[in-house]
């Protein structure tokens, strides 16, 4: 791996640390946020050859044609691919590809390709997130052997990360909005390309990201976010429902989860909704902690921060998100239709998670590639207990510019062994996210789950 950021000696000593004792960020480093670094901690300037431009604030206003409720129009409709990477020329671009991407070319040599576009650093968030991030930088700490965070609210907790745990917590706590209602669908095509669309209604209330959130209340309530998911189609699965209350300190209080089963018509606690339990109606193609590329407790792994690298990642995938595209055009045998996918060269933080001795998980090793501008995990290479690539996950991000926030429009988990995949977040033919939803704690109770399941 060609590292492009030289870590200081202090950071190198901290790599892989899992204790609550962390070196504080100096005043001099905090002062870099918003100057030589972006307000979230990325390198503000361009790379050496200018193929990655300087960050200029990202997208801060929607296009003139946009109205809330629309699918987000592409701000760059005239962009054309600079190059197309295929199985035939992949060696020429190997330094910008992950092992998982190289394996995709090997697995699907005749159909998988990557269209590489001009890099546009569009990621942005509201000013109150930038302000909170700067306030967090000198005071945020890991607690409970890395199973929780203290001293942070609203913004990114560790904009200048010292180790892999801090970096993955930045992903977990990144801003995606406050109250959100979505109708997201998923599909798991067979090897021949056949699929059944699973339609889901979701509500998310981010306690951590609320502008009024404060350290004392977050610590007292210990709730990061509340999440409710109800399957609405197909009929045989309709009413299946999940409720999750995610905690900030998972050692103090683990994730609280319960499910509603339509056959039993009962709400049951579900402590097994974690780690490598198969995801909801996923055909066993992803784990629970794969959702959002990684979620939940990091306790089963040792985490290393390997530095930074320039790679091709899915970015500004507005065409993939378009309501002019049908699911049948996207979902093809083996992988998504590559004609609709946009890749760009970006700097990413590389974080390696290695399974701890005595712990169990179907993934022995996970390597995450985090977009430096948003802290979104963009790609994850997932290895089995034989140290072979098992799955490759990709998050297709864009700027939801009415918020604004950079978030994935679609997450895809490619199973290299079964030659199948699952796509989560399909919304081309559905209603767009509502970032202005007004949700309360009453939306996230067992009684509310029961009502949604019966309806």
Tab-separated table of C-alpha atoms in Angstrom:
chain	number	residue	atom	x	y	z
A	1	UNK	CA	0.000	0.000	0.000
A	2	UNK	CA	1.424	3.370	-0.996
A	3	UNK	CA	0.739	5.699	1.893
A	4	UNK	CA	0.492	9.354	0.968
A	5	UNK	CA	0.235	10.836	4.457
A	6	UNK	CA	3.213	10.526	6.774
A	7	UNK	CA	1.966	9.982	10.293
A	8	UNK	CA	3.773	11.625	13.161
A	9	UNK	CA	5.696	9.510	15.625
A	10	UNK	CA	3.044	10.126	18.252
A	11	UNK	CA	0.316	8.840	15.953
A	12	UNK	CA	2.335	5.767	14.993
A	13	UNK	CA	2.714	4.877	18.661
A	14	UNK	CA	-1.064	5.135	19.024
A	15	UNK	CA	-1.989	2.916	16.072
A	16	UNK	CA	-4.309	0.131	17.076
A	17	UNK	CA	-4.772	1.460	20.604
A	18	UNK	CA	-7.993	0.358	22.277
A	19	UNK	CA	-7.768	2.030	25.661
A	20	UNK	CA	-9.508	5.168	26.863
A	21	UNK	CA	-6.185	6.978	27.359
A	22	UNK	CA	-5.577	9.119	24.279
A	23	UNK	CA	-3.322	12.066	23.622
A	24	UNK	CA	-5.265	15.296	23.417
A	25	UNK	CA	-5.218	17.243	20.173
A	26	UNK	CA	-2.986	20.277	20.587
A	27	UNK	CA	-4.210	23.832	20.226
A	28	UNK	CA	-1.964	24.195	17.195
A	29	UNK	CA	-3.618	21.225	15.490
A	30	UNK	CA	-7.115	22.432	16.393
A	31	UNK	CA	-6.229	25.759	14.754
A	32	UNK	CA	-5.644	23.905	11.463
A	33	UNK	CA	-9.345	23.027	11.228
A	34	UNK	CA	-10.810	25.401	8.681
A	35	UNK	CA	-7.369	26.614	7.537
A	36	UNK	CA	-4.900	24.027	6.210
A	37	UNK	CA	-7.455	21.334	7.008
A	38	UNK	CA	-11.155	21.384	6.193
A	39	UNK	CA	-13.493	21.919	9.148
A	40	UNK	CA	-13.917	18.113	9.380
A	41	UNK	CA	-10.191	17.380	9.269
A	42	UNK	CA	-9.465	16.550	5.605
A	43	UNK	CA	-6.493	17.974	3.728
A	44	UNK	CA	-7.839	21.180	2.256
A	45	UNK	CA	-5.351	21.490	-0.552
A	46	UNK	CA	-5.012	19.548	-3.798
A	47	UNK	CA	-2.849	16.487	-4.269
A	48	UNK	CA	0.564	16.666	-5.909
A	49	UNK	CA	-0.557	16.366	-9.532
A	50	UNK	CA	-3.822	18.294	-9.141
A	51	UNK	CA	-6.032	15.306	-9.991
A	52	UNK	CA	-7.667	15.847	-6.594
A	53	UNK	CA	-8.557	19.550	-6.329
A	54	UNK	CA	-8.625	21.715	-3.244
A	55	UNK	CA	-11.815	21.592	-1.161
A	56	UNK	CA	-13.708	24.860	-1.600
A	57	UNK	CA	-16.639	24.259	0.740
A	58	UNK	CA	-18.454	21.595	-1.258
A	59	UNK	CA	-22.020	22.057	-2.464
A	60	UNK	CA	-23.692	24.653	-0.263
A	61	UNK	CA	-26.808	25.493	-2.297
A	62	UNK	CA	-29.072	23.248	-4.397
A	63	UNK	CA	-29.258	23.663	-8.185
A	64	UNK	CA	-31.827	26.228	-9.300
A	65	UNK	CA	-34.059	23.494	-10.735
A	66	UNK	CA	-34.259	21.552	-7.479
A	67	UNK	CA	-37.298	21.512	-5.193
A	68	UNK	CA	-37.592	19.488	-1.994
A	69	UNK	CA	-39.135	16.108	-2.578
A	70	UNK	CA	-37.467	15.670	-5.963
A	71	UNK	CA	-34.795	13.141	-6.707
A	72	UNK	CA	-31.581	15.106	-6.684
A	73	UNK	CA	-30.574	16.273	-10.174
A	74	UNK	CA	-26.967	15.773	-11.218
A	75	UNK	CA	-25.024	19.039	-10.720
A	76	UNK	CA	-22.516	17.849	-13.335
A	77	UNK	CA	-24.626	16.521	-16.217
A	78	UNK	CA	-21.985	17.293	-18.855
A	79	UNK	CA	-19.135	15.392	-17.189
A	80	UNK	CA	-17.717	12.531	-19.248
A	81	UNK	CA	-15.476	9.674	-18.068
A	82	UNK	CA	-11.766	10.499	-18.134
A	83	UNK	CA	-10.890	6.815	-18.402
A	84	UNK	CA	-12.579	3.444	-18.097
A	85	UNK	CA	-10.789	0.778	-16.074
A	86	UNK	CA	-11.412	-2.785	-17.231
A	87	UNK	CA	-9.935	-6.227	-16.626
A	88	UNK	CA	-7.682	-5.584	-19.629
A	89	UNK	CA	-6.035	-2.385	-18.318
A	90	UNK	CA	-6.471	-2.682	-14.536
A	91	UNK	CA	-2.727	-3.144	-13.924
A	92	UNK	CA	-2.152	0.357	-15.263
A	93	UNK	CA	-4.334	1.776	-12.458
A	94	UNK	CA	-3.561	-0.779	-9.746
A	95	UNK	CA	-2.206	1.757	-7.259
A	96	UNK	CA	-5.627	3.445	-7.155
A	97	UNK	CA	-7.642	0.235	-6.711
A	98	UNK	CA	-8.375	-1.765	-3.572
A	99	UNK	CA	-7.777	-5.526	-3.432
A	100	UNK	CA	-11.553	-5.952	-3.471
A	101	UNK	CA	-11.939	-3.931	-6.654
A	102	UNK	CA	-9.162	-5.945	-8.301
A	103	UNK	CA	-10.973	-9.108	-7.259
A	104	UNK	CA	-14.166	-7.826	-8.897
A	105	UNK	CA	-12.282	-7.517	-12.209
A	106	UNK	CA	-10.972	-11.052	-11.746
A	107	UNK	CA	-14.435	-12.419	-10.904
A	108	UNK	CA	-16.302	-10.593	-13.681
A	109	UNK	CA	-13.656	-9.920	-16.363
A	110	UNK	CA	-16.151	-9.471	-19.194
A	111	UNK	CA	-18.683	-7.191	-17.507
A	112	UNK	CA	-17.217	-5.275	-14.547
A	113	UNK	CA	-15.694	-1.886	-15.303
A	114	UNK	CA	-15.130	1.433	-13.582
A	115	UNK	CA	-15.817	4.755	-15.287
A	116	UNK	CA	-13.510	7.343	-13.711
A	117	UNK	CA	-14.689	10.953	-13.725
A	118	UNK	CA	-13.252	14.313	-12.744
A	119	UNK	CA	-12.858	14.560	-8.980
A	120	UNK	CA	-15.321	16.962	-7.405
A	121	UNK	CA	-15.080	17.462	-3.659
A	122	UNK	CA	-18.762	18.175	-3.089
A	123	UNK	CA	-19.100	17.029	0.551
A	124	UNK	CA	-20.484	19.625	2.956
A	125	UNK	CA	-22.496	19.871	6.178
A	126	UNK	CA	-24.214	22.737	8.031
A	127	UNK	CA	-22.100	25.287	9.886
A	128	UNK	CA	-23.243	24.032	13.303
A	129	UNK	CA	-21.553	20.692	12.524
A	130	UNK	CA	-18.287	22.452	11.667
A	131	UNK	CA	-18.491	24.490	14.872
A	132	UNK	CA	-19.203	21.417	17.000
A	133	UNK	CA	-16.366	19.481	15.361
A	134	UNK	CA	-13.853	22.153	16.316
A	135	UNK	CA	-15.211	22.148	19.875
A	136	UNK	CA	-14.955	18.343	20.051
A	137	UNK	CA	-11.380	18.118	18.774
A	138	UNK	CA	-9.518	18.968	22.028
A	139	UNK	CA	-11.903	17.212	24.432
A	140	UNK	CA	-13.315	14.043	22.836
A	141	UNK	CA	-11.995	10.739	24.194
A	142	UNK	CA	-12.594	7.043	23.755
A	143	UNK	CA	-14.064	5.289	26.794
A	144	UNK	CA	-14.815	1.705	27.794
A	145	UNK	CA	-11.805	0.286	25.937
A	146	UNK	CA	-12.913	2.031	22.765
A	147	UNK	CA	-16.535	0.900	23.007
A	148	UNK	CA	-17.801	4.415	23.466
A	149	UNK	CA	-17.089	8.124	23.124
A	150	UNK	CA	-17.176	10.878	25.712
A	151	UNK	CA	-16.677	14.611	25.421
A	152	UNK	CA	-18.263	14.921	21.992
A	153	UNK	CA	-21.614	16.040	20.644
A	154	UNK	CA	-23.141	16.979	17.293
A	155	UNK	CA	-19.974	17.093	15.188
A	156	UNK	CA	-17.165	14.708	14.245
A	157	UNK	CA	-15.495	13.647	17.519
A	158	UNK	CA	-11.950	13.072	16.228
A	159	UNK	CA	-11.272	15.254	13.158
A	160	UNK	CA	-7.546	14.617	13.625
A	161	UNK	CA	-7.641	10.881	14.454
A	162	UNK	CA	-4.821	9.207	16.354
A	163	UNK	CA	-5.853	5.609	15.709
A	164	UNK	CA	-8.255	3.330	13.890
A	165	UNK	CA	-10.896	3.345	16.601
A	166	UNK	CA	-11.158	7.120	16.495
A	167	UNK	CA	-11.493	7.006	12.714
A	168	UNK	CA	-14.279	4.396	12.726
A	169	UNK	CA	-16.141	6.338	15.424
A	170	UNK	CA	-15.979	9.350	13.084
A	171	UNK	CA	-17.835	7.242	10.515
A	172	UNK	CA	-20.393	6.080	13.083
A	173	UNK	CA	-21.024	9.612	14.370
A	174	UNK	CA	-20.881	11.508	11.065
A	175	UNK	CA	-23.751	13.885	10.276
A	176	UNK	CA	-26.579	12.548	8.090
A	177	UNK	CA	-29.406	14.807	9.174
A	178	UNK	CA	-31.570	15.021	12.299
A	179	UNK	CA	-35.036	13.482	11.737
A	180	UNK	CA	-35.419	11.454	8.567
A	181	UNK	CA	-38.166	9.375	6.964
A	182	UNK	CA	-37.291	7.165	4.013
A	183	UNK	CA	-38.767	4.554	1.731
A	184	UNK	CA	-35.784	2.426	0.761
A	185	UNK	CA	-35.837	-0.847	-1.087
A	186	UNK	CA	-33.420	-3.718	-1.393
A	187	UNK	CA	-32.843	-6.540	-3.820
A	188	UNK	CA	-30.604	-9.605	-3.844
A	189	UNK	CA	-30.407	-10.822	-7.451
A	190	UNK	CA	-29.724	-14.483	-8.087
A	191	UNK	CA	-26.765	-15.503	-10.238
A	192	UNK	CA	-29.054	-15.264	-13.267
A	193	UNK	CA	-30.233	-11.745	-12.324
A	194	UNK	CA	-33.739	-12.550	-11.032
A	195	UNK	CA	-34.782	-10.660	-7.898
A	196	UNK	CA	-37.688	-9.868	-5.608
A	197	UNK	CA	-37.888	-6.250	-4.480
A	198	UNK	CA	-38.194	-5.832	-0.715
A	199	UNK	CA	-39.755	-2.477	0.161
A	200	UNK	CA	-39.113	-0.853	3.541
A	201	UNK	CA	-40.253	2.239	5.404
A	202	UNK	CA	-37.645	3.658	7.769
A	203	UNK	CA	-37.502	6.404	10.383
A	204	UNK	CA	-34.286	7.667	11.973
A	205	UNK	CA	-33.901	10.148	14.800
A	206	UNK	CA	-30.275	11.187	15.420
A	207	UNK	CA	-30.030	12.279	19.041
A	208	UNK	CA	-26.301	12.922	18.752
A	209	UNK	CA	-26.641	15.266	15.760
A	210	UNK	CA	-29.427	17.514	17.028
A	211	UNK	CA	-28.339	21.177	17.118
A	212	UNK	CA	-29.506	21.396	20.729
A	213	UNK	CA	-27.653	18.256	21.871
A	214	UNK	CA	-25.298	18.751	24.801
A	215	UNK	CA	-22.664	16.616	26.459
A	216	UNK	CA	-24.504	16.149	29.749
A	217	UNK	CA	-27.761	14.922	28.227
A	218	UNK	CA	-26.025	12.637	25.747
A	219	UNK	CA	-24.006	11.061	28.526
A	220	UNK	CA	-27.072	10.694	30.737
A	221	UNK	CA	-29.361	9.212	28.067
A	222	UNK	CA	-26.583	7.320	26.279
A	223	UNK	CA	-28.542	7.256	23.007
A	224	UNK	CA	-26.822	7.936	19.702
A	225	UNK	CA	-29.807	7.372	17.424
A	226	UNK	CA	-33.175	5.597	17.187
A	227	UNK	CA	-34.071	3.583	14.114
A	228	UNK	CA	-37.292	1.892	13.005
A	229	UNK	CA	-37.663	-0.265	9.910
A	230	UNK	CA	-40.873	-1.874	8.618
A	231	UNK	CA	-41.114	-4.174	5.615
A	232	UNK	CA	-44.100	-3.177	3.440
A	233	UNK	CA	-43.616	-5.487	0.431
A	234	UNK	CA	-43.744	-8.308	-0.626
A	235	UNK	CA	-46.936	-9.455	1.079
A	236	UNK	CA	-45.351	-12.534	2.654
A	237	UNK	CA	-42.887	-10.331	4.563
A	238	UNK	CA	-45.065	-7.247	5.115
A	239	UNK	CA	-45.249	-6.169	8.733
A	240	UNK	CA	-41.855	-7.545	9.748
A	241	UNK	CA	-40.390	-4.731	11.813
A	242	UNK	CA	-37.215	-3.767	13.660
A	243	UNK	CA	-36.561	-1.139	16.321
A	244	UNK	CA	-33.032	-0.162	17.397
A	245	UNK	CA	-31.785	2.293	19.982
A	246	UNK	CA	-28.044	2.700	19.473
A	247	UNK	CA	-25.926	3.708	22.445
A	248	UNK	CA	-22.884	5.966	22.583
A	249	UNK	CA	-21.158	3.889	25.265
A	250	UNK	CA	-21.831	0.287	24.303
A	251	UNK	CA	-19.987	-1.077	27.315
A	252	UNK	CA	-22.161	0.882	29.721
A	253	UNK	CA	-25.323	-0.152	27.895
A	254	UNK	CA	-25.370	-2.345	24.763
A	255	UNK	CA	-27.590	-1.693	21.774
A	256	UNK	CA	-31.306	-2.034	22.543
A	257	UNK	CA	-33.216	-3.824	19.799
A	258	UNK	CA	-36.566	-5.521	19.384
A	259	UNK	CA	-38.490	-7.044	16.503
A	260	UNK	CA	-42.132	-7.531	15.576
A	261	UNK	CA	-43.076	-10.847	14.002
A	262	UNK	CA	-46.339	-10.838	12.062
A	263	UNK	CA	-46.946	-14.535	12.650
A	264	UNK	CA	-46.654	-14.249	16.419
A	265	UNK	CA	-48.025	-10.680	16.579
A	266	UNK	CA	-45.611	-9.967	19.371
A	267	UNK	CA	-42.755	-7.561	20.009
A	268	UNK	CA	-39.690	-9.377	21.281
A	269	UNK	CA	-36.326	-8.145	22.503
A	270	UNK	CA	-33.613	-8.992	20.007
A	271	UNK	CA	-30.152	-8.834	21.586
A	272	UNK	CA	-28.810	-10.861	18.665
A	273	UNK	CA	-29.350	-7.951	16.241
A	274	UNK	CA	-25.634	-7.209	16.227
A	275	UNK	CA	-22.267	-8.277	14.841
A	276	UNK	CA	-22.471	-11.080	12.249
A	277	UNK	CA	-26.126	-11.997	12.621
A	278	UNK	CA	-27.561	-11.956	9.064
A	279	UNK	CA	-29.210	-8.656	8.138
A	280	UNK	CA	-32.964	-8.234	7.696
A	281	UNK	CA	-34.263	-10.397	4.799
A	282	UNK	CA	-30.763	-10.300	3.293
A	283	UNK	CA	-30.516	-13.885	1.993
A	284	UNK	CA	-27.439	-14.130	4.195
A	285	UNK	CA	-25.550	-11.720	1.926
A	286	UNK	CA	-24.663	-9.208	4.634
A	287	UNK	CA	-24.215	-9.107	8.383
A	288	UNK	CA	-26.027	-6.822	10.802
A	289	UNK	CA	-22.862	-4.782	11.338
A	290	UNK	CA	-22.371	-4.405	7.567
A	291	UNK	CA	-25.353	-2.031	7.447
A	292	UNK	CA	-24.181	1.547	6.762
A	293	UNK	CA	-20.822	-0.105	5.875
A	294	UNK	CA	-20.133	-0.536	9.599
A	295	UNK	CA	-22.290	0.012	12.646
A	296	UNK	CA	-22.495	-1.004	16.281
A	297	UNK	CA	-19.890	-2.027	18.793
A	298	UNK	CA	-16.267	-2.198	17.580
A	299	UNK	CA	-15.362	-4.501	20.497
A	300	UNK	CA	-14.605	-7.687	18.543
A	301	UNK	CA	-11.757	-6.174	16.557
A	302	UNK	CA	-8.373	-4.571	16.980
A	303	UNK	CA	-8.300	-1.396	14.918
A	304	UNK	CA	-5.325	0.063	13.063
A	305	UNK	CA	-5.017	3.369	11.241
A	306	UNK	CA	-2.844	2.613	8.219
A	307	UNK	CA	-2.653	6.165	6.898
A	308	UNK	CA	-4.040	7.777	3.767
A	309	UNK	CA	-4.205	6.655	0.171
A	310	UNK	CA	-5.534	7.959	-3.134
A	311	UNK	CA	-8.046	5.530	-4.645
A	312	UNK	CA	-11.044	5.431	-6.955
A	313	UNK	CA	-14.271	5.433	-4.930
A	314	UNK	CA	-17.956	5.810	-5.861
A	315	UNK	CA	-18.757	9.528	-5.605
A	316	UNK	CA	-21.391	11.988	-6.814
A	317	UNK	CA	-23.499	9.037	-7.979
A	318	UNK	CA	-26.486	11.166	-9.010
A	319	UNK	CA	-27.104	9.136	-12.145
A	320	UNK	CA	-27.352	5.955	-10.090
A	321	UNK	CA	-29.853	7.799	-7.882
A	322	UNK	CA	-31.988	9.201	-10.710
A	323	UNK	CA	-35.740	8.625	-10.940
A	324	UNK	CA	-35.227	8.336	-14.707
A	325	UNK	CA	-33.561	4.939	-14.148
A	326	UNK	CA	-35.538	1.767	-13.464
A	327	UNK	CA	-34.391	-0.907	-11.031
A	328	UNK	CA	-34.324	-3.398	-13.891
A	329	UNK	CA	-31.699	-1.227	-15.607
A	330	UNK	CA	-29.465	-1.193	-12.526
A	331	UNK	CA	-29.746	-4.745	-11.197
A	332	UNK	CA	-27.763	-7.081	-13.404
A	333	UNK	CA	-26.272	-10.555	-12.840
A	334	UNK	CA	-23.182	-10.426	-10.632
A	335	UNK	CA	-23.044	-6.674	-10.064
A	336	UNK	CA	-24.773	-3.361	-10.687
A	337	UNK	CA	-24.841	-2.002	-14.211
A	338	UNK	CA	-21.486	-0.151	-14.338
A	339	UNK	CA	-22.738	2.306	-16.965
A	340	UNK	CA	-24.646	4.162	-14.227
A	341	UNK	CA	-21.813	4.345	-11.679
A	342	UNK	CA	-19.418	7.241	-11.250
A	343	UNK	CA	-15.994	6.774	-9.640
A	344	UNK	CA	-13.606	9.570	-8.703
A	345	UNK	CA	-10.114	9.697	-7.225
A	346	UNK	CA	-10.234	10.789	-3.594
A	347	UNK	CA	-8.006	10.620	-0.551
A	348	UNK	CA	-9.224	8.105	1.975
A	349	UNK	CA	-8.229	7.062	5.456
A	350	UNK	CA	-7.423	3.342	5.502
A	351	UNK	CA	-8.527	1.485	8.641
A	352	UNK	CA	-7.873	-2.205	9.265
A	353	UNK	CA	-9.971	-4.223	11.725
A	354	UNK	CA	-8.513	-7.584	12.825
A	355	UNK	CA	-10.594	-10.044	14.819
A	356	UNK	CA	-9.438	-10.296	18.425
A	357	UNK	CA	-8.213	-13.596	19.765
A	358	UNK	CA	-11.128	-15.533	21.245
A	359	UNK	CA	-13.765	-13.483	19.387
A	360	UNK	CA	-16.071	-14.882	16.697
A	361	UNK	CA	-17.168	-13.257	13.450
A	362	UNK	CA	-17.467	-14.447	9.858
A	363	UNK	CA	-15.035	-11.664	8.885
A	364	UNK	CA	-11.537	-12.216	10.224
A	365	UNK	CA	-10.257	-8.979	8.711
A	366	UNK	CA	-12.008	-5.877	7.415
A	367	UNK	CA	-10.290	-3.011	5.625
A	368	UNK	CA	-12.296	0.199	5.445
A	369	UNK	CA	-11.641	3.137	3.127
A	370	UNK	CA	-13.103	6.355	4.577
A	371	UNK	CA	-13.643	9.425	2.405
A	372	UNK	CA	-11.577	12.156	4.066
A	373	UNK	CA	-14.141	14.881	3.328
A	374	UNK	CA	-17.172	13.211	4.932
A	375	UNK	CA	-15.891	10.254	7.052
A	376	UNK	CA	-18.258	8.009	5.089
A	377	UNK	CA	-16.859	4.499	4.613
A	378	UNK	CA	-16.842	4.293	0.815
A	379	UNK	CA	-15.408	0.795	0.324
A	380	UNK	CA	-14.899	-2.194	2.614
A	381	UNK	CA	-12.815	-5.252	1.730
A	382	UNK	CA	-13.979	-8.171	3.886
A	383	UNK	CA	-11.873	-11.298	4.453
A	384	UNK	CA	-12.910	-14.719	5.765
A	385	UNK	CA	-11.128	-16.934	8.273
A	386	UNK	CA	-8.924	-18.333	5.508
A	387	UNK	CA	-7.653	-14.797	4.839
A	388	UNK	CA	-9.359	-14.804	1.447
A	389	UNK	CA	-11.512	-11.988	0.126
A	390	UNK	CA	-15.090	-12.905	0.992
A	391	UNK	CA	-17.079	-9.786	0.184
A	392	UNK	CA	-16.590	-6.291	-1.189
A	393	UNK	CA	-18.918	-3.496	-0.079
A	394	UNK	CA	-19.336	-0.164	-1.836
A	395	UNK	CA	-21.265	2.923	-0.715
A	396	UNK	CA	-22.396	5.145	-3.583
A	397	UNK	CA	-22.340	8.613	-2.103
A	398	UNK	CA	-23.721	11.987	-3.106
A	399	UNK	CA	-24.480	15.339	-1.533
A	400	UNK	CA	-28.094	15.687	-0.391
A	401	UNK	CA	-27.762	19.386	-0.907
A	402	UNK	CA	-30.997	20.475	0.764
A	403	UNK	CA	-29.497	19.465	4.132
A	404	UNK	CA	-26.557	19.464	3.146
A	405	UNK	CA	-24.878	16.146	3.870
A	406	UNK	CA	-22.805	13.584	1.999
A	407	UNK	CA	-24.392	10.144	2.433
A	408	UNK	CA	-24.738	6.978	0.420
A	409	UNK	CA	-27.712	6.665	-1.907
A	410	UNK	CA	-27.057	2.943	-2.315
A	411	UNK	CA	-24.942	0.356	-0.512
A	412	UNK	CA	-23.968	-2.814	-2.344
A	413	UNK	CA	-22.430	-5.923	-0.802
A	414	UNK	CA	-20.806	-8.269	-3.311
A	415	UNK	CA	-20.376	-11.865	-2.169
A	416	UNK	CA	-17.439	-13.190	-4.172
A	417	UNK	CA	-18.032	-16.804	-3.173
A	418	UNK	CA	-21.693	-17.089	-4.191
A	419	UNK	CA	-21.268	-14.551	-7.029
A	420	UNK	CA	-24.336	-12.714	-5.750
A	421	UNK	CA	-24.901	-9.320	-4.193
A	422	UNK	CA	-27.440	-7.339	-2.221
A	423	UNK	CA	-28.260	-3.702	-3.004
A	424	UNK	CA	-29.707	-1.663	-0.120
A	425	UNK	CA	-31.279	1.774	-0.501
A	426	UNK	CA	-32.849	1.535	-3.934
A	427	UNK	CA	-35.042	4.621	-4.274
A	428	UNK	CA	-35.198	5.379	-8.009
A	429	UNK	CA	-38.849	4.365	-8.283
A	430	UNK	CA	-39.897	5.512	-4.826
A	431	UNK	CA	-40.450	8.588	-2.695
A	432	UNK	CA	-37.405	10.652	-1.831
A	433	UNK	CA	-36.023	11.027	1.692
A	434	UNK	CA	-37.777	13.515	3.949
A	435	UNK	CA	-35.089	15.327	5.933
A	436	UNK	CA	-37.743	17.635	7.453
A	437	UNK	CA	-39.592	14.867	9.293
A	438	UNK	CA	-40.714	15.688	12.821
A	439	UNK	CA	-40.038	12.600	14.908
A	440	UNK	CA	-40.170	12.172	18.661
A	441	UNK	CA	-39.243	9.434	21.100
A	442	UNK	CA	-42.860	8.235	20.833
A	443	UNK	CA	-42.079	7.036	17.308
A	444	UNK	CA	-39.536	4.578	18.710
A	445	UNK	CA	-41.341	2.532	21.348
A	446	UNK	CA	-42.419	-1.143	21.320
A	447	UNK	CA	-46.018	0.054	21.035
A	448	UNK	CA	-45.165	2.115	17.951
A	449	UNK	CA	-43.387	-0.890	16.462
A	450	UNK	CA	-46.450	-3.068	17.046
A	451	UNK	CA	-48.738	-0.511	15.397
A	452	UNK	CA	-46.481	-0.230	12.352
A	453	UNK	CA	-46.239	-3.995	12.026
A	454	UNK	CA	-49.988	-4.584	12.186
A	455	UNK	CA	-50.829	-1.759	9.784
